[in-house]
Tab-separated table of C-alpha atoms in Angstrom:
chain	number	residue	atom	x	y	z
A	59	MET	CA	-21.050	-19.791	-15.628
A	60	ASN	CA	-17.511	-19.766	-14.228
A	61	TYR	CA	-17.748	-17.154	-11.485
A	62	LEU	CA	-14.022	-17.151	-10.737
A	63	GLU	CA	-13.122	-16.323	-14.349
A	64	PHE	CA	-15.829	-13.664	-14.421
A	65	SER	CA	-14.478	-12.169	-11.196
A	66	SER	CA	-10.983	-11.955	-12.742
A	67	ASP	CA	-12.406	-10.104	-15.751
A	68	ALA	CA	-14.265	-7.723	-13.432
A	69	PHE	CA	-11.042	-7.090	-11.505
A	70	ILE	CA	-9.165	-6.181	-14.694
A	71	ALA	CA	-12.040	-3.908	-15.732
A	72	ALA	CA	-11.938	-2.187	-12.324
A	73	PHE	CA	-8.196	-1.597	-12.623
A	74	PHE	CA	-8.466	0.066	-16.030
A	75	LEU	CA	-11.495	2.124	-15.001
A	76	TYR	CA	-9.508	3.399	-12.009
A	77	CYS	CA	-6.669	4.305	-14.378
A	78	PHE	CA	-9.031	6.181	-16.694
A	79	GLY	CA	-10.626	7.906	-13.708
A	80	PHE	CA	-7.202	9.088	-12.580
A	81	ILE	CA	-6.402	10.369	-16.099
A	82	PHE	CA	-9.670	12.308	-16.183
A	83	TYR	CA	-8.912	13.829	-12.790
A	84	MET	CA	-5.516	14.902	-14.154
A	85	ILE	CA	-7.271	16.509	-17.144
A	86	ALA	CA	-9.663	18.235	-14.757
A	87	ILE	CA	-6.940	19.705	-12.568
A	88	GLY	CA	-3.980	19.983	-14.936
A	89	GLY	CA	-5.924	21.068	-18.040
A	90	LYS	CA	-7.685	24.050	-16.525
A	91	LYS	CA	-4.757	26.342	-17.348
A	92	TRP	CA	-4.976	25.486	-21.051
A	93	SER	CA	-8.752	25.319	-21.338
A	94	ASN	CA	-10.464	27.909	-23.557
A	95	ARG	CA	-13.522	27.645	-21.362
A	96	ASP	CA	-14.027	29.017	-17.874
A	97	PRO	CA	-11.495	27.116	-15.677
A	98	LYS	CA	-14.155	26.387	-13.052
A	99	ALA	CA	-16.502	24.959	-15.690
A	100	HIS	CA	-13.636	22.865	-17.073
A	101	VAL	CA	-12.803	21.422	-13.647
A	102	LYS	CA	-16.468	20.742	-12.869
A	103	ARG	CA	-17.108	18.972	-16.183
A	104	TRP	CA	-14.065	16.714	-16.153
A	105	SER	CA	-14.332	16.039	-12.429
A	106	ARG	CA	-17.870	14.785	-12.972
A	107	ILE	CA	-16.656	12.487	-15.751
A	108	ALA	CA	-13.759	11.261	-13.576
A	109	PHE	CA	-16.061	10.574	-10.639
A	110	ILE	CA	-18.539	8.630	-12.791
A	111	VAL	CA	-15.721	6.498	-14.234
A	112	SER	CA	-14.352	5.934	-10.721
A	113	ILE	CA	-17.791	4.816	-9.534
A	114	LEU	CA	-17.968	2.391	-12.454
A	115	GLY	CA	-14.560	1.082	-11.400
A	116	LEU	CA	-15.828	0.593	-7.855
A	117	ALA	CA	-18.908	-1.222	-9.218
A	118	ALA	CA	-16.630	-3.561	-11.191
A	119	HIS	CA	-14.493	-4.053	-8.086
A	120	LEU	CA	-17.550	-4.944	-6.014
A	121	THR	CA	-18.585	-7.355	-8.756
A	122	PHE	CA	-15.146	-8.992	-8.514
A	123	PHE	CA	-15.444	-9.293	-4.746
A	124	PHE	CA	-18.902	-10.857	-4.627
A	125	THR	CA	-18.484	-13.174	-7.641
A	126	ARG	CA	-15.166	-14.450	-6.239
A	127	TRP	CA	-16.883	-14.947	-2.890
A	128	TYR	CA	-19.712	-16.900	-4.543
A	129	GLY	CA	-17.392	-18.886	-6.797
A	130	SER	CA	-14.924	-19.855	-4.048
A	131	LYS	CA	-17.567	-20.351	-1.320
A	132	GLN	CA	-15.441	-18.270	1.065
A	133	ILE	CA	-14.969	-14.548	1.634
A	134	PRO	CA	-11.985	-13.362	-0.459
A	135	THR	CA	-9.793	-11.948	2.306
A	136	SER	CA	-7.714	-15.002	3.269
A	137	ASN	CA	-4.392	-14.233	1.526
A	138	MET	CA	-2.375	-11.202	0.457
A	139	TYR	CA	-3.911	-11.047	-3.028
A	140	GLU	CA	-7.455	-11.054	-1.703
A	141	PHE	CA	-6.738	-8.778	1.247
A	142	MET	CA	-4.959	-6.123	-0.829
A	143	THR	CA	-7.738	-6.132	-3.440
A	144	PHE	CA	-10.225	-5.689	-0.612
A	145	LEU	CA	-8.140	-2.847	0.834
A	146	GLY	CA	-8.084	-1.117	-2.567
A	147	MET	CA	-11.862	-1.475	-2.795
A	148	SER	CA	-12.233	-0.114	0.748
A	149	ILE	CA	-10.127	2.941	-0.119
A	150	MET	CA	-12.475	3.678	-3.006
A	151	ILE	CA	-15.501	3.320	-0.705
A	152	ALA	CA	-13.867	5.659	1.819
A	153	PHE	CA	-13.027	8.112	-0.987
A	154	VAL	CA	-16.645	8.138	-2.213
A	155	ILE	CA	-17.918	8.806	1.329
A	156	ILE	CA	-15.450	11.657	1.944
A	157	PHE	CA	-16.025	13.082	-1.551
A	158	ALA	CA	-19.794	13.083	-0.956
A	159	ILE	CA	-19.214	15.209	2.143
A	160	TYR	CA	-16.606	17.708	0.883
A	161	ARG	CA	-16.898	17.656	-2.936
A	162	THR	CA	-13.166	18.183	-3.479
A	163	PRO	CA	-12.249	16.907	-6.981
A	164	LEU	CA	-8.513	17.100	-6.330
A	165	LEU	CA	-8.861	14.377	-3.696
A	166	GLY	CA	-9.527	11.899	-6.491
A	167	MET	CA	-6.216	12.778	-8.113
A	168	PHE	CA	-4.443	11.436	-5.017
A	169	ALA	CA	-6.826	8.739	-3.733
A	170	LEU	CA	-7.120	6.968	-7.090
A	171	PRO	CA	-3.346	6.514	-7.633
A	172	LEU	CA	-3.148	5.043	-4.139
A	173	THR	CA	-5.903	2.578	-5.051
A	174	ILE	CA	-4.212	1.758	-8.362
A	175	ILE	CA	-0.873	1.083	-6.633
A	176	ILE	CA	-2.477	-1.217	-4.045
A	177	VAL	CA	-4.524	-3.086	-6.672
A	178	ALA	CA	-1.415	-3.496	-8.845
A	179	TYR	CA	0.545	-4.647	-5.795
A	180	ALA	CA	-2.139	-7.250	-5.089
A	181	SER	CA	-1.615	-8.675	-8.576
A	182	VAL	CA	1.966	-9.569	-7.633
A	183	PHE	CA	0.690	-12.418	-5.425
A	184	PRO	CA	-0.743	-15.808	-6.470
A	185	GLN	CA	-4.367	-15.364	-7.486
A	186	GLU	CA	-5.602	-18.942	-7.113
A	187	VAL	CA	-8.277	-19.649	-4.544
A	188	GLN	CA	-6.595	-21.284	-1.558
A	189	PRO	CA	-8.418	-23.620	0.884
A	190	LEU	CA	-8.900	-22.084	4.300
A	191	ILE	CA	-6.744	-23.425	7.106
A	192	PRO	CA	-8.736	-24.151	10.303
A	193	SER	CA	-7.710	-20.936	12.092
A	194	LEU	CA	-9.102	-18.867	9.201
A	195	ASN	CA	-12.458	-20.622	9.032
A	196	SER	CA	-14.294	-18.335	11.445
A	197	ILE	CA	-16.987	-15.659	11.115
A	198	TRP	CA	-14.925	-13.490	13.435
A	199	LEU	CA	-12.045	-13.523	10.961
A	200	LYS	CA	-14.360	-12.141	8.281
A	201	ILE	CA	-15.560	-9.389	10.597
A	202	HIS	CA	-12.020	-8.672	11.844
A	203	VAL	CA	-10.421	-8.393	8.391
A	204	THR	CA	-13.174	-6.378	6.707
A	205	THR	CA	-13.540	-3.794	9.472
A	206	ALA	CA	-9.772	-3.457	9.955
A	207	ALA	CA	-9.313	-2.900	6.213
A	208	LEU	CA	-12.122	-0.340	6.115
A	209	GLY	CA	-10.526	1.585	8.982
A	210	GLU	CA	-7.160	1.503	7.194
A	211	ALA	CA	-8.886	2.729	4.022
A	212	PHE	CA	-10.009	5.900	5.814
A	213	PHE	CA	-6.439	6.309	7.087
A	214	ALA	CA	-5.352	6.110	3.426
A	215	VAL	CA	-7.733	8.935	2.474
A	216	GLY	CA	-6.387	10.922	5.420
A	217	PHE	CA	-2.878	10.287	4.094
A	218	ALA	CA	-3.876	11.475	0.600
A	219	ALA	CA	-5.426	14.669	1.961
A	220	GLY	CA	-2.439	15.241	4.268
A	221	LEU	CA	0.021	14.866	1.394
A	222	MET	CA	-2.105	17.232	-0.694
A	223	TYR	CA	-1.991	19.747	2.146
A	224	LEU	CA	1.795	19.583	2.289
A	225	LEU	CA	2.093	19.993	-1.482
A	226	ARG	CA	-0.238	22.982	-1.210
A	227	VAL	CA	1.429	24.879	1.639
A	228	VAL	CA	5.125	24.024	1.260
A	229	ASP	CA	6.705	26.770	-0.816
A	230	PHE	CA	9.327	25.212	-3.089
A	231	LYS	CA	10.729	28.646	-3.962
A	232	GLN	CA	11.778	29.605	-0.449
A	233	THR	CA	15.392	29.083	0.597
A	234	SER	CA	15.174	29.220	4.393
A	235	GLN	CA	16.390	26.211	6.357
A	236	ALA	CA	12.884	25.336	7.582
A	237	ALA	CA	11.493	25.559	4.042
A	238	LYS	CA	14.300	23.423	2.623
A	239	ARG	CA	13.748	20.784	5.305
A	240	ALA	CA	10.010	20.634	4.506
A	241	GLN	CA	10.789	20.445	0.777
A	242	ARG	CA	13.186	17.545	1.272
A	243	TRP	CA	10.713	15.506	3.328
A	244	VAL	CA	7.846	16.082	0.898
A	245	GLU	CA	10.123	15.060	-1.959
A	246	PHE	CA	11.250	11.976	-0.052
A	247	THR	CA	7.607	10.956	0.467
A	248	LEU	CA	7.001	11.228	-3.280
A	249	TYR	CA	10.210	9.287	-3.938
A	250	VAL	CA	8.986	6.427	-1.703
A	251	LEU	CA	5.748	6.282	-3.705
A	252	VAL	CA	7.781	6.075	-6.917
A	253	VAL	CA	9.883	3.253	-5.419
A	254	ILE	CA	6.676	1.312	-4.675
A	255	ILE	CA	5.648	1.783	-8.308
A	256	GLY	CA	9.139	0.629	-9.306
A	257	PHE	CA	8.684	-2.531	-7.226
A	258	ILE	CA	5.439	-3.395	-9.012
A	259	LEU	CA	6.900	-2.721	-12.456
A	260	THR	CA	10.019	-4.767	-11.671
A	261	VAL	CA	8.034	-7.796	-10.529
A	262	PHE	CA	5.788	-7.738	-13.586
A	263	ALA	CA	8.700	-7.155	-15.978
A	264	PHE	CA	10.805	-10.095	-14.785
A	265	ARG	CA	7.825	-12.402	-14.369
A	266	GLY	CA	6.701	-11.526	-17.869
A	267	ALA	CA	10.183	-12.342	-19.140
A	268	GLY	CA	10.061	-15.674	-17.281
A	269	TYR	CA	13.286	-15.045	-15.352
A	270	GLU	CA	14.306	-17.737	-12.836
A	271	ALA	CA	17.173	-18.420	-10.480
A	272	GLN	CA	17.297	-21.336	-8.060
A	273	PHE	CA	19.459	-21.816	-4.972
A	274	LEU	CA	19.962	-24.613	-2.452
A	275	GLN	CA	20.273	-23.081	0.999
A	276	GLU	CA	21.607	-24.973	3.992
A	277	LYS	CA	20.062	-24.151	7.333
A	278	VAL	CA	21.374	-25.180	10.747
A	279	THR	CA	18.762	-25.756	13.458
A	280	ILE	CA	19.200	-26.597	17.156
A	281	ASP	CA	16.639	-28.802	18.884
A	282	ASN	CA	15.533	-28.688	22.535
A	283	ARG	CA	18.450	-30.926	23.552
A	284	GLY	CA	21.013	-28.585	21.998
A	285	GLN	CA	21.846	-30.877	19.095
A	286	GLU	CA	22.469	-29.332	15.688
A	287	SER	CA	20.976	-30.600	12.452
A	288	THR	CA	21.429	-29.336	8.898
A	289	THR	CA	18.608	-29.156	6.376
A	290	SER	CA	18.529	-27.889	2.809
A	291	GLU	CA	15.764	-25.960	1.111
A	292	THR	CA	15.318	-24.719	-2.432
A	293	VAL	CA	14.800	-20.961	-2.852
A	294	MET	CA	13.389	-19.625	-6.122
A	295	TYR	CA	14.052	-16.092	-7.425
A	296	THR	CA	12.048	-14.369	-10.153
A	297	MET	CA	14.497	-11.452	-10.326
A	298	PRO	CA	18.229	-11.474	-11.127
A	299	PRO	CA	20.018	-12.225	-7.841
A	300	ILE	CA	22.042	-9.226	-6.748
A	301	PHE	CA	21.954	-10.934	-3.329
A	302	LYS	CA	21.831	-14.719	-3.147
A	303	PRO	CA	20.601	-16.487	0.029
A	304	TYR	CA	23.112	-16.818	2.852
A	305	ASN	CA	25.016	-20.114	2.887
A	306	SER	CA	23.610	-21.318	-0.437
A	307	ILE	CA	24.836	-22.731	-3.734
A	308	THR	CA	23.554	-21.824	-7.175
A	309	GLN	CA	21.579	-24.592	-8.848
A	310	LYS	CA	20.209	-22.624	-11.797
A	311	MET	CA	20.474	-19.004	-12.894
A	312	ASP	CA	19.327	-17.342	-16.099
A	313	SER	CA	21.820	-14.879	-17.519
A	314	PHE	CA	20.962	-11.193	-17.194
A	315	LEU	CA	23.062	-8.453	-18.825
A	316	GLY	CA	26.031	-10.830	-18.769
A	317	MET	CA	25.590	-11.643	-15.064
A	318	GLN	CA	26.112	-15.396	-14.622
A	319	GLU	CA	26.501	-15.487	-10.832
A	320	PRO	CA	25.004	-13.475	-7.965
A	321	LEU	CA	26.931	-10.323	-7.162
A	322	LEU	CA	26.711	-10.552	-3.357
A	323	GLU	CA	25.611	-12.862	-0.558
A	324	THR	CA	22.915	-11.974	1.939
A	325	PRO	CA	24.420	-11.078	5.378
A	326	SER	CA	24.588	-13.945	7.860
A	327	TRP	CA	22.152	-12.303	10.271
A	328	MET	CA	19.489	-12.491	7.527
A	329	ASN	CA	19.411	-16.278	7.641
A	330	GLY	CA	15.703	-16.839	7.011
A	331	VAL	CA	14.693	-19.067	4.112
A	332	ASN	CA	13.303	-16.141	2.107
A	333	ALA	CA	15.407	-13.337	3.601
A	334	GLY	CA	17.795	-13.196	0.638
A	335	ARG	CA	14.978	-13.159	-1.911
A	336	LYS	CA	13.194	-10.362	-0.082
A	337	LEU	CA	16.397	-8.322	0.274
A	338	ASN	CA	17.005	-8.832	-3.439
A	339	THR	CA	13.477	-7.607	-4.217
A	340	VAL	CA	13.945	-4.508	-2.055
A	341	VAL	CA	17.232	-3.651	-3.807
A	342	TRP	CA	15.674	-4.088	-7.267
A	343	SER	CA	12.714	-1.926	-6.209
A	344	ILE	CA	15.027	0.871	-5.085
A	345	ILE	CA	17.045	0.628	-8.309
A	346	THR	CA	13.963	0.730	-10.550
A	347	GLY	CA	12.225	3.397	-8.463
A	348	SER	CA	15.341	5.572	-8.464
A	349	LEU	CA	15.592	5.267	-12.252
A	350	LEU	CA	11.921	6.253	-12.629
A	351	TYR	CA	12.399	9.156	-10.244
A	352	GLY	CA	15.526	10.295	-12.096
A	353	ILE	CA	13.740	10.144	-15.470
A	354	ALA	CA	10.821	12.158	-14.052
A	355	ARG	CA	13.246	14.767	-12.675
A	356	LEU	CA	14.978	15.033	-16.056
A	357	LEU	CA	11.694	15.434	-17.918
A	358	LEU	CA	10.251	17.947	-15.469
A	359	ARG	CA	13.609	19.662	-14.804
A	360	LYS	CA	12.546	20.231	-11.214
A	361	ARG	CA	11.569	18.323	-8.108
A	362	LEU	CA	8.309	16.377	-8.278
A	363	GLY	CA	6.869	18.410	-5.429
A	364	ALA	CA	7.767	21.658	-7.163
A	365	ALA	CA	6.103	20.392	-10.354
A	366	ILE	CA	2.877	19.419	-8.553
A	367	HIS	CA	2.696	22.503	-6.304
A	368	PRO	CA	1.339	24.987	-8.908
A	369	TYR	CA	-1.658	22.741	-9.630
A	370	MET	CA	-2.731	23.041	-5.996
A	371	ASP	CA	-3.546	26.742	-6.405
A	372	GLY	CA	-7.143	27.560	-5.632
A	373	ILE	CA	-7.486	24.698	-3.137
A	374	ASP	CA	-8.216	25.850	0.397
A	375	PRO	CA	-5.546	24.247	2.624
A	376	GLU	CA	-7.919	24.407	5.597
A	377	ASP	CA	-10.350	22.182	3.696
A	378	LEU	CA	-7.586	19.648	3.064
A	379	ASP	CA	-6.608	19.750	6.721
A	380	GLU	CA	-10.226	19.164	7.722
A	381	ILE	CA	-10.665	16.300	5.228
A	382	SER	CA	-7.536	14.565	6.506
A	383	TYR	CA	-8.671	14.873	10.117
A	384	ARG	CA	-12.264	13.778	9.423
A	385	ALA	CA	-11.148	10.739	7.438
A	386	ILE	CA	-8.875	9.609	10.277
A	387	ALA	CA	-11.554	10.376	12.878
A	388	ILE	CA	-14.000	8.136	10.983
A	389	GLY	CA	-11.428	5.383	10.437
A	390	PHE	CA	-10.129	5.254	14.013
A	391	PRO	CA	-13.168	3.665	15.746
A	392	VAL	CA	-13.662	1.277	12.808
A	393	PHE	CA	-9.990	0.254	13.012
A	394	THR	CA	-10.276	-0.102	16.803
A	395	LEU	CA	-13.149	-2.544	16.414
A	396	GLY	CA	-11.592	-4.503	13.546
A	397	ALA	CA	-7.881	-4.609	14.322
A	398	LEU	CA	-8.106	-4.921	18.105
A	399	ILE	CA	-11.457	-5.990	19.563
A	400	PHE	CA	-12.686	-8.344	16.809
A	401	ALA	CA	-9.109	-9.532	16.260
A	402	MET	CA	-8.776	-10.546	19.911
A	403	ILE	CA	-12.084	-12.419	19.817
A	404	TRP	CA	-10.906	-14.321	16.739
A	405	ALA	CA	-7.473	-14.962	18.318
A	406	ASN	CA	-9.120	-16.492	21.350
A	407	ILE	CA	-11.150	-18.819	19.105
A	408	ALA	CA	-8.218	-19.739	16.829
A	409	TRP	CA	-5.336	-19.898	19.323
A	410	SER	CA	-7.051	-19.978	22.744
A	411	ARG	CA	-5.646	-16.626	23.840
A	412	PHE	CA	-6.685	-13.016	23.335
A	413	TRP	CA	-3.153	-11.671	23.010
A	414	GLY	CA	0.180	-13.331	22.278
A	415	TRP	CA	2.629	-10.598	21.225
A	416	ASP	CA	2.680	-11.900	17.661
A	417	PRO	CA	4.440	-9.315	15.399
A	418	LYS	CA	1.187	-8.482	13.590
A	419	GLU	CA	-0.614	-7.967	16.883
A	420	VAL	CA	2.175	-5.739	18.158
A	421	TRP	CA	2.192	-3.563	15.040
A	422	ALA	CA	-1.594	-3.310	15.014
A	423	LEU	CA	-1.316	-2.013	18.587
A	424	ILE	CA	1.448	0.416	17.555
A	425	THR	CA	-0.785	1.690	14.745
A	426	TRP	CA	-3.694	2.145	17.144
A	427	LEU	CA	-1.515	3.965	19.695
A	428	TYR	CA	-0.102	6.201	16.968
A	429	TYR	CA	-3.506	7.328	15.732
A	430	SER	CA	-4.652	7.717	19.346
A	431	ALA	CA	-1.741	10.131	19.818
A	432	TYR	CA	-2.696	11.876	16.538
A	433	LEU	CA	-6.251	12.510	17.739
A	434	HIS	CA	-5.035	13.582	21.191
A	435	LEU	CA	-2.538	16.061	19.747
A	436	ARG	CA	-5.108	17.344	17.278
A	437	LEU	CA	-7.939	17.821	19.772
A	438	SER	CA	-6.119	18.637	23.016
A	439	ARG	CA	-2.931	20.310	21.820
A	440	GLY	CA	-4.268	22.088	18.754
A	441	TRP	CA	-1.905	20.379	16.325
A	442	GLN	CA	-3.314	21.454	12.996
A	443	GLY	CA	-1.881	22.385	9.618
A	444	GLN	CA	1.536	21.011	8.720
A	445	ARG	CA	2.103	19.114	11.956
A	446	SER	CA	-1.223	17.317	11.587
A	447	ALA	CA	-0.543	16.596	7.896
A	448	TRP	CA	2.853	15.087	8.650
A	449	LEU	CA	1.304	12.892	11.334
A	450	ALA	CA	-1.281	11.664	8.792
A	451	VAL	CA	1.451	10.852	6.258
A	452	ILE	CA	3.685	9.056	8.778
A	453	GLY	CA	0.698	7.167	10.167
A	454	PHE	CA	-0.110	5.574	6.842
A	455	VAL	CA	3.536	4.556	6.457
A	456	ILE	CA	3.096	2.631	9.724
A	457	VAL	CA	-0.120	1.104	8.367
A	458	MET	CA	1.636	-0.078	5.196
A	459	PHE	CA	4.491	-1.583	7.192
A	460	THR	CA	1.957	-3.412	9.352
A	461	LEU	CA	0.272	-4.768	6.227
A	462	ILE	CA	3.298	-5.522	4.059
A	463	GLY	CA	6.434	-5.524	6.183
A	464	VAL	CA	5.047	-7.697	8.963
A	465	ASN	CA	3.303	-10.146	6.618
A	466	LEU	CA	6.189	-10.614	4.225
A	467	ILE	CA	9.330	-9.966	6.277
A	468	ILE	CA	8.705	-10.789	9.928
A	469	SER	CA	7.803	-14.380	10.720
A	470	GLY	CA	4.736	-14.922	12.868
A	471	LEU	CA	1.300	-16.476	13.129
A	472	HIS	CA	0.077	-14.146	10.378
A	473	SER	CA	2.661	-15.443	7.895
A	474	TYR	CA	-0.131	-17.296	6.069
A	475	ALA	CA	-0.763	-13.976	4.334
A	476	GLY	CA	2.604	-14.045	2.600
A	477	VAL	CA	3.540	-15.540	-0.751
């Protein structure tokens, strides 16, 4: 039996089961207004179906994790593909735990899309099993990564509940300055989520079409004696180059909508080998996400927040506030152990120092300090309601930057996690 192939099939099954679970949650919440039956009975019935399908998805995801582990002879958390799939699985575990406590069906309508986005994002990266480099071959790495991801998963559930709270309490019909400001920020949060979806769709679309562009980039380096040397490196694009790498020449470029040459050059201060490609990806993500957002606005004829808001009726905002806080309160000590304490033990084994101001270490500390401030303001200053919800939403943005931005944009010792 080929366990790696079986694990890939289980992963695909998990993805589609999550999608079906999300659809059933939408039927449960969105269909209650058109149901001929008692709305509460309708929500209860379809929520049960959605939860069962979600559990089946989690079972398939666990099957993927353990069969890949067995087939590769190493825990599947050593690159971005494996880590993001593990994070998606952890979010589902955190969702099941929180759902078992509070029994709020609407939480699934927000937690599942988050899982789906992360799982789809994981699929962007190479899926081959990669041999472990020496610094990764440690039991402390396994403990560090798994506990850190589990803590971040509870932060994700706190984010979902916080966003739900904001969609519940922000009145999109009010015209006061404070109300308009809250409306704009909620809408911007939803727009960012759509841009992330646009990024995933763009990558899959151009990869499916087999698009390629190739550039030869010259890079000037200065050695310890102050002498300059010039090297050349090939940079491959899988999206049409709106921005080509700085100081590069085009070797090969597939035509796209009549575009035979890159439109612009990456700024000189972005002189990293992959800086131009990453800038190009960000621009394409914003373009695609903005188009998706614009289409949704045209179809709904209103803001996304205003369209979602009516479906939040009947949900107690205090329950959402409590769920968001409890999820973060559970995740914080787990994250503290995984991202700081276990990470420092592993760092001492791998690099002979507990702390080295590596970008990933710095942003893990920033994340920890941020959630420390969240809990302090919540418990000591009485920050509840909207202020607490906004802190939960912003906090997960910091988490995602720590996971994605630091790994893929900022160079450091954790760059092994990039593509």
